[in-house]
Each structure stands twice: as structure tokens, then as C-alpha cells.
Coordinates of C-alpha atoms in Angstrom, one line a residue:
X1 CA 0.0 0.0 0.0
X2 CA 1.9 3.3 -0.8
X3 CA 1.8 6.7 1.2
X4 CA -1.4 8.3 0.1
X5 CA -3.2 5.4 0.7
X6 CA -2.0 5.0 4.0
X7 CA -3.2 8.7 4.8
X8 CA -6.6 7.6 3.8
X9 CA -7.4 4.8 5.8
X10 CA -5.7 6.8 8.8
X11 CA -8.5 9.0 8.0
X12 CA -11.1 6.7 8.1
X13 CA -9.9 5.8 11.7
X14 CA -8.4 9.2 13.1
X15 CA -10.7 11.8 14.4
X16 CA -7.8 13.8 15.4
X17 CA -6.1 13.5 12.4
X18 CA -9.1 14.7 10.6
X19 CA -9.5 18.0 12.8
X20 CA -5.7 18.4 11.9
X21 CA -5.9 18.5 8.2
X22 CA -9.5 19.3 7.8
X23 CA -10.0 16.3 5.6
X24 CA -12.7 13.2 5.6
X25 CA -13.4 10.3 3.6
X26 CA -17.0 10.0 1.4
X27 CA -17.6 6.5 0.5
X28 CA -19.8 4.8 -1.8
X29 CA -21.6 5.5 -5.5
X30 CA -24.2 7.7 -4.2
X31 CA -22.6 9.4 -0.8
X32 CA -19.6 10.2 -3.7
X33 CA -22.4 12.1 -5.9
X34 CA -23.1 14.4 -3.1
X35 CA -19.2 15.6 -2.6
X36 CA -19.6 20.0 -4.0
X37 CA -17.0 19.9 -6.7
X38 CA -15.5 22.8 -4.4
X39 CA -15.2 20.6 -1.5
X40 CA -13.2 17.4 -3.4
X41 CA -9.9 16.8 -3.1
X42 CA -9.2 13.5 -4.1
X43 CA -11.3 10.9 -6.0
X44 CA -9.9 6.9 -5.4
X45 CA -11.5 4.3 -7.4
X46 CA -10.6 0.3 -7.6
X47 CA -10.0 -1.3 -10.8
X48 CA -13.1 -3.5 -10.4
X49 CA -15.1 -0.2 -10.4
X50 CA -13.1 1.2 -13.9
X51 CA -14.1 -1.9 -15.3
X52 CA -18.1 -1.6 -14.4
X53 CA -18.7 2.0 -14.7
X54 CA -15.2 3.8 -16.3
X55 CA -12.3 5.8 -14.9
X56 CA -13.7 9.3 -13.1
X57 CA -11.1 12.2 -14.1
X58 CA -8.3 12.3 -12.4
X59 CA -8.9 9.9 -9.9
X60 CA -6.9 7.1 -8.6
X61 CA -7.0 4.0 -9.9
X62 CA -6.4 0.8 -7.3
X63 CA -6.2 -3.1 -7.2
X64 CA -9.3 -4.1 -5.5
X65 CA -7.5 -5.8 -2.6
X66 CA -6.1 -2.4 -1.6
X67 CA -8.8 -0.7 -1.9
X68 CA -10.7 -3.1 0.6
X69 CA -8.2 -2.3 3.1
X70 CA -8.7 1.8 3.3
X71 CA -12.4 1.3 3.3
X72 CA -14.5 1.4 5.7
X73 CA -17.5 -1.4 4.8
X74 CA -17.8 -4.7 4.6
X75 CA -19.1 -4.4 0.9
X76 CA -17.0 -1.9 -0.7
X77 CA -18.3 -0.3 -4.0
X78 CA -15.1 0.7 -5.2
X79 CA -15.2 4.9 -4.9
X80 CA -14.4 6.8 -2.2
X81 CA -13.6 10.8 -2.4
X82 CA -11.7 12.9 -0.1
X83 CA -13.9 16.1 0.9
X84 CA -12.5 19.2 2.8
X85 CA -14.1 20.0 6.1
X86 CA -16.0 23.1 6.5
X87 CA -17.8 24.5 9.5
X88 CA -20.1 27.5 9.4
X89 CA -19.4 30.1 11.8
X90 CA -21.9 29.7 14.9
X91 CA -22.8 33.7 15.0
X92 CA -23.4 33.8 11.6
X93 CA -25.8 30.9 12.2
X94 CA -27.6 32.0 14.7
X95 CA -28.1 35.3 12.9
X96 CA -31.2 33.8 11.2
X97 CA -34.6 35.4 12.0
X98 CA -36.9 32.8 13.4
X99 CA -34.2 30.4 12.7
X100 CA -34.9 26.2 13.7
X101 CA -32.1 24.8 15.4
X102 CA -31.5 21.0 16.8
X103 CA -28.4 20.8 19.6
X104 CA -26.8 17.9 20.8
X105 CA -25.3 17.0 24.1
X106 CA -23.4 14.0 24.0
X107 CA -24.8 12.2 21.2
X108 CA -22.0 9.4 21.1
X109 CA -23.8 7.1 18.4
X110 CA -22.9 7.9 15.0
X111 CA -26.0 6.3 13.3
X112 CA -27.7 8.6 15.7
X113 CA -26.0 11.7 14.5
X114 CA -25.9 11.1 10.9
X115 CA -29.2 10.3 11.0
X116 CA -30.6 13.8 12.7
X117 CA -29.1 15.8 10.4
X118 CA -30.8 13.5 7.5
X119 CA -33.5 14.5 9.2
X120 CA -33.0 18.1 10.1
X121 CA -32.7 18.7 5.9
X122 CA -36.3 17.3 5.8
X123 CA -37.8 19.3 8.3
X124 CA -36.0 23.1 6.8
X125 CA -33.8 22.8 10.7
X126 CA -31.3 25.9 10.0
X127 CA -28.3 24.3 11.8
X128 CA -26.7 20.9 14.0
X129 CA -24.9 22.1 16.4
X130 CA -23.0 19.2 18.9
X131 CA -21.3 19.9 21.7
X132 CA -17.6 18.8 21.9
X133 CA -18.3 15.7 23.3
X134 CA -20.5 14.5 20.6
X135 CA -19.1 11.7 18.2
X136 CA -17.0 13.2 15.8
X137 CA -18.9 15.0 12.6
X138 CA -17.0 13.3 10.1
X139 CA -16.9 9.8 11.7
X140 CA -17.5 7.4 8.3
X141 CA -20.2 6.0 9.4
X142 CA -21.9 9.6 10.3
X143 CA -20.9 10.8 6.9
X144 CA -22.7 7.5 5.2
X145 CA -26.0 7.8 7.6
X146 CA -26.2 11.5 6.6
X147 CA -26.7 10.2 3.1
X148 CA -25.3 13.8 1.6
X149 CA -27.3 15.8 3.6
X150 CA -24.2 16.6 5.6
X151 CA -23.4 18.6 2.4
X152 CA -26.8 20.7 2.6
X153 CA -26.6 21.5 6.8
X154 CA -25.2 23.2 8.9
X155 CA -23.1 21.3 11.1
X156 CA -20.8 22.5 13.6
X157 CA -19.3 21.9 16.8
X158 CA -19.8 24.3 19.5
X159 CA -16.8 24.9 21.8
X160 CA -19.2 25.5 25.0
X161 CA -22.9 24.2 24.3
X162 CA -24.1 25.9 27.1
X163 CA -22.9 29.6 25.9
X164 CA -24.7 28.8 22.4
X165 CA -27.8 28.2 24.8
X166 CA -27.0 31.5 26.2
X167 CA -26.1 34.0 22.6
X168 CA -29.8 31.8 21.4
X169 CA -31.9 33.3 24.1
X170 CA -30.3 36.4 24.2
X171 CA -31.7 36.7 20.5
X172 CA -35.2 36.0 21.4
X173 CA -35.2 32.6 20.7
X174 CA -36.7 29.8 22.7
X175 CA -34.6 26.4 23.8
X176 CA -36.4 23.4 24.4
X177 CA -34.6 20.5 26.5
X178 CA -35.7 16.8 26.2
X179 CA -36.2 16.1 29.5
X180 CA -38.6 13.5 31.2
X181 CA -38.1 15.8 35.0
X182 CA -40.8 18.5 35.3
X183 CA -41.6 19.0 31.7
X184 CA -45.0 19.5 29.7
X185 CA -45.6 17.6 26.4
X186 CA -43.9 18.7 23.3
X187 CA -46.8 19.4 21.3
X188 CA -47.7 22.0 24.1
X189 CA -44.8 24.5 23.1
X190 CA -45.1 27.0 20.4
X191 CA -41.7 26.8 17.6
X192 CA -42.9 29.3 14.9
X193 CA -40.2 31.6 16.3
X194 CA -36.9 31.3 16.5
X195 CA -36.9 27.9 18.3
X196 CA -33.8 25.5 19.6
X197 CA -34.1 21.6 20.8
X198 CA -31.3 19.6 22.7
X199 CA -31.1 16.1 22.9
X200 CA -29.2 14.5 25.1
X201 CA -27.1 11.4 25.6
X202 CA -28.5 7.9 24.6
X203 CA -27.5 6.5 27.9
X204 CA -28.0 9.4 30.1
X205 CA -30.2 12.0 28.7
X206 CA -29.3 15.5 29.1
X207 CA -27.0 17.5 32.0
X208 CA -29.1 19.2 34.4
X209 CA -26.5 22.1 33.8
X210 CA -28.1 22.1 30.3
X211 CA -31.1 21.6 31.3
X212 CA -31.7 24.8 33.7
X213 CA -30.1 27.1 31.0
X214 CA -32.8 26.1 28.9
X215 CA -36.2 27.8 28.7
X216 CA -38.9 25.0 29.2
X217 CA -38.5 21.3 29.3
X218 CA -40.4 19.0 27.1
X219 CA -41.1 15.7 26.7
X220 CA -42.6 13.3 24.2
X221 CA -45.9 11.2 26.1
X222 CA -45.0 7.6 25.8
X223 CA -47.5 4.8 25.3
X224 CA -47.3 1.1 26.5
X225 CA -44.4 0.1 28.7
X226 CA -42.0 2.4 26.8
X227 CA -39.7 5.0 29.0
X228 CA -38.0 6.8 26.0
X229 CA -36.9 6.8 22.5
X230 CA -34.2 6.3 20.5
X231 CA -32.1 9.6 20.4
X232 CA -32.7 10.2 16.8
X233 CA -36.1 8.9 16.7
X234 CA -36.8 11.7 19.2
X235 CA -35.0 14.0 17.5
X236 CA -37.3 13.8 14.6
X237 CA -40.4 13.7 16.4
X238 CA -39.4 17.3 17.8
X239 CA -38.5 18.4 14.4
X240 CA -41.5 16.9 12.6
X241 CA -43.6 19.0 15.3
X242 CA -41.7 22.5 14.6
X243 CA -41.9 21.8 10.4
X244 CA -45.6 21.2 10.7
X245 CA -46.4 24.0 12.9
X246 CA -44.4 26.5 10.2
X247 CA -45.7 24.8 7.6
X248 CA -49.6 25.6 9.0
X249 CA -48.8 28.9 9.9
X250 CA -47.4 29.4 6.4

């Protein structure tokens, strides 16, 4: 395996690495499509690939077995791009008027992540922001559960979640806290204006720290013997709610 390909699948396995050169690995046919032709750095195809669907411009051509080893499936489909990192600022973010906003504390599960912000680019949410505890952004399998949609959102990792609590309010906006301790039901709250959720851990829920800063707590009514959901399932319940009550107030 030469040099470059050793960079890459030290990508695939090194958050810190990642952070350090700004750089993360797209994988698969359709994820690849999704990579802004501003964003790509490096396309890196197997020969198995060339032979099925032709050689992308300038990419790099590999024998399938070194391809398998710098990817991250079981079921490699031979194309994988490099992709730049790039975060939004979090003032200019928050700048939006009446803007939807989904904030996580500690959300360690990287189907989890990548699949709120699929979900926040269905329900029009402005902007993901994790704390820095979260699992990292540009974890592979993040990147694959966001199915491109990382592309289209704005992600970004706060460097104190509980000060971007704080700069939300201070604009007028409203913070909601999944939170099952003296809350009312989430379909009780009003998020036509400018309107921010936080979810917490999947094992541990939210910090009460977090918690008090927010304005109201709110929690989803359960039915049967169920406690809680899933962190992302919950996620998009909150967001479904907020897209339908813009959506009637047009």
C-alpha cells in the first residue's frame, strides 16, 4: 500500500487527524455524488469499479484488494472521495430570524448523529450544532448515515454548548430540553419563532446544567411500557412538530 493510501485509511480511523488536516473520507456510489466539486480533493477508485462504470477524471486507480483495506464497509463499492471540512461560523448561524435549530449534548452514536441531520434537511432545521463531546462530525459512518445531507446542513461543533444556549436566548429565541423531570408535552410548546431543541445522551439523557439554562422542558408522552426513545427517533419527532407547525402557519 503506498503513502497516500495509507493517509486515507488513517483518516477513516483518526478523528484527530481529521480536525488536523480538515479532511474526511465520502464512500460509496451515491454518498460520492453528493461531494460539492468545491469541496473534493481526491477521488480513489478500484480497478473492479473502472471496469463496471469507467475511470472518473483524475482519480486514482487501485487493485481491489487495496482498496478493501482503506475502506470502511464490509461491501466496498469501489469509490471513495476525499472532501474538505468546512464548518459554518456559529454567530453567523444563529443570525437567522426565526431560525430552527437541533443541539446535541453527547450524542455518542454515530448512526444517531448522521441520522438527525438527514432528518433536520427534511424538516428546513437551519443548523446541527453538537457539543464537543459528541461523536466526531466526520466519523464514516456519520458521513454514510447522513446520506449527503451533511453537504446541505449546517453542522458544527460548539466549543461551549451551554454559551450557544445562552447567545440563542439572548436573541429572542426559545430552547427546548428533552427532559422526562418536570416537563410538559412537546406538542404544548409554540416553535414558529426562533426555536432551539437539545437532545441529550443515549444512555444518560441531558446535564441538568443544560437543562436549567434552557427555557422550558419538554417531553414526548410515551405509550405502553416504553420510557424513552431512540435519540434520533426523538429527534425527529421534535423536528417533525416544529416543520408542521411552520408549515400551517405558512
Amino acid at each position: 500500500m503506498n503513502q497516500e493510501l495509507a493517509k486515507i485509511r488513517d483518516y477513516q480511523k483518526k478523528a484527530a487527524l481529521r480536525r488536523k488536516d480538515r479532511v474526511f473520507v465520502v464512500e460509496g456510489i451515491r454518498a460520492c455524488r453528493e461531494v460539492p466539486e468545491e469541496r473534493l480533493l481526491r477521488t480513489v477508485v478500484s480497478e473492479s469499479y473502472v471496469k463496471a462504470y469507467g475511470r472518473p477524471e483524475g482519480a486514482l486507480v487501485v487493485p481491489d484488494r487495496d482498496f478493501e483495506r482503506v475502506s470502511d464497509t464490509k461491501t466496498p463499492q469501489g469509490v471513495l472521495k476525499l472532501a474538505s471540512v468546512s464548518e459554518p461560523d456559529e454567530d453567523t448561524v444563529l443570525e437567522k430570524e426565526n431560525g430552527l435549530y437541533m443541539l446535541l449534548e453527547n450524542v455518542r452514536d454515530p448512526g444517531n448523529l448522521g441520522t438527525i441531520i438527514r432528518t433536520a434537511e427534511a424538516c428546513c432545521v437551519d443548523a446541527v450544532i453538537l457539543s464537543p463531546e459528541c461523536v466526531d462530525l466526520y466519523n464514516p459512518k456519520v458521513v454514510r448515515a447522513t446520506m449527503g445531507s451533511l453537504f446541505r446542513v449546517s453542522c458544527l461543533v460548539s466549543g461551549n454548548l451551554k454559551k450557544t444556549v445562552e447567545k440563542i436566548r439572548k436573541r429572542g429565541g426559545k430552547v427546548y430540553a428533552a427532559s422526562l423531570q418536570d416537563s410538559v408535552s412537546y406538542d404544548d410548546a409554540d416553535y414558529c419563532g426562533m426555536s432551539a431543541f437539545i437532545i441529550g445522551n443515549e444512555a444518560n439523557g441531558l446535564t441538568e446544567e443544560i437543562c436549567e439554562a434552557s427555557d422550558m422542558r419538554i417531553h414526548i408522552p410515551m405509550g405502553g411500557e416504553v420510557e424513552s426513545l431512540n435519540a434520533s427517533v426523538a429527534a425527529a419527532v421534535l423536528m417533525a412538530e416544529a416543520a408542521r407547525q411552520r408549515r400551517k402557519k405558512g
